[in-house]
Amino acid sequence: KPYKLILLSLSFFLSISFSAVTTIDSNYGCYVPSNYLSQGFDVKIYSYSLYDQAYLTPSFYYSKYTTTPLITQTRGAQGVPSFNLSVLGKTTTSLWGVGFAPNNFLAEFTTYFIAPATGFFQFIFNNVDDGCMAFLGTGAFQCCNSNNVGVGAANNQILYATWTSKTGPTGDSAYIYLSGNVAYPMRIVYMNQNGVGTFSFVLKGTSGETLPLDQYLFRVPPSV
């Protein structure tokens, strides 16, 4: 019933009217046949220098990190790109099917977010230690080419949070209006520097309910 949908959308909009609301047009997404889609995300692990302060500069997350050595990568990881690493005394750890040194690393997650319907969604970072930024739309990466990152990233940045000695672990949230059944490129860039590494990524729906984020993350074969 369209009138009911309009009223629900209006009610939700009014409830968040004091928060920033961003609309990401379907032109910033891709239309991918369902038979090419599979749930999950890809991960690349890069090195990060001890005590390097680059993570405090937003533009570092756009694409500058790709100039550092790529340590390892994996395709088709399942679940949600969230974790809690206690790295004290550890020289290696295993996540997403790959092993790496948990101190001083950077992880790039690439996937496609497909909203179940057109409407408002809230994306949330919680407990970020040390730094994390999320992009949604073709600024995350070029459709069907997750190796092409950074072009237009500033326009499609939706979340950014960094740990500092003054703030400790931090978070961020954003309300985004999206078109349903559009494959929006999503890129999450996280770095950990010397110690505990944490962040959680949460999705909420139009009524404030927590949604199973992993069910809306998809991979597309590079050749599509």
Tab-separated table of C-alpha atoms in Angstrom, residues 2 64 90 104 108 123 150 154-155 165 198 203 205:
chain	number	residue	atom	x	y	z
A	2	PRO	CA	1.827	3.110	-1.213
A	64	LYS	CA	47.082	6.017	-0.589
A	90	LYS	CA	50.910	-12.812	19.252
A	104	ASN	CA	50.472	-2.863	12.275
A	108	GLU	CA	40.682	-3.575	2.739
A	123	PHE	CA	25.212	2.245	8.960
A	150	GLY	CA	39.850	5.848	-4.858
A	154	ALA	CA	35.520	11.508	-1.079
A	155	ASN	CA	32.006	11.762	-2.546
A	165	SER	CA	45.048	9.090	22.897
A	198	THR	CA	38.678	-3.782	17.155
A	203	LEU	CA	23.212	-2.134	9.925
A	205	GLY	CA	16.535	-0.698	9.156
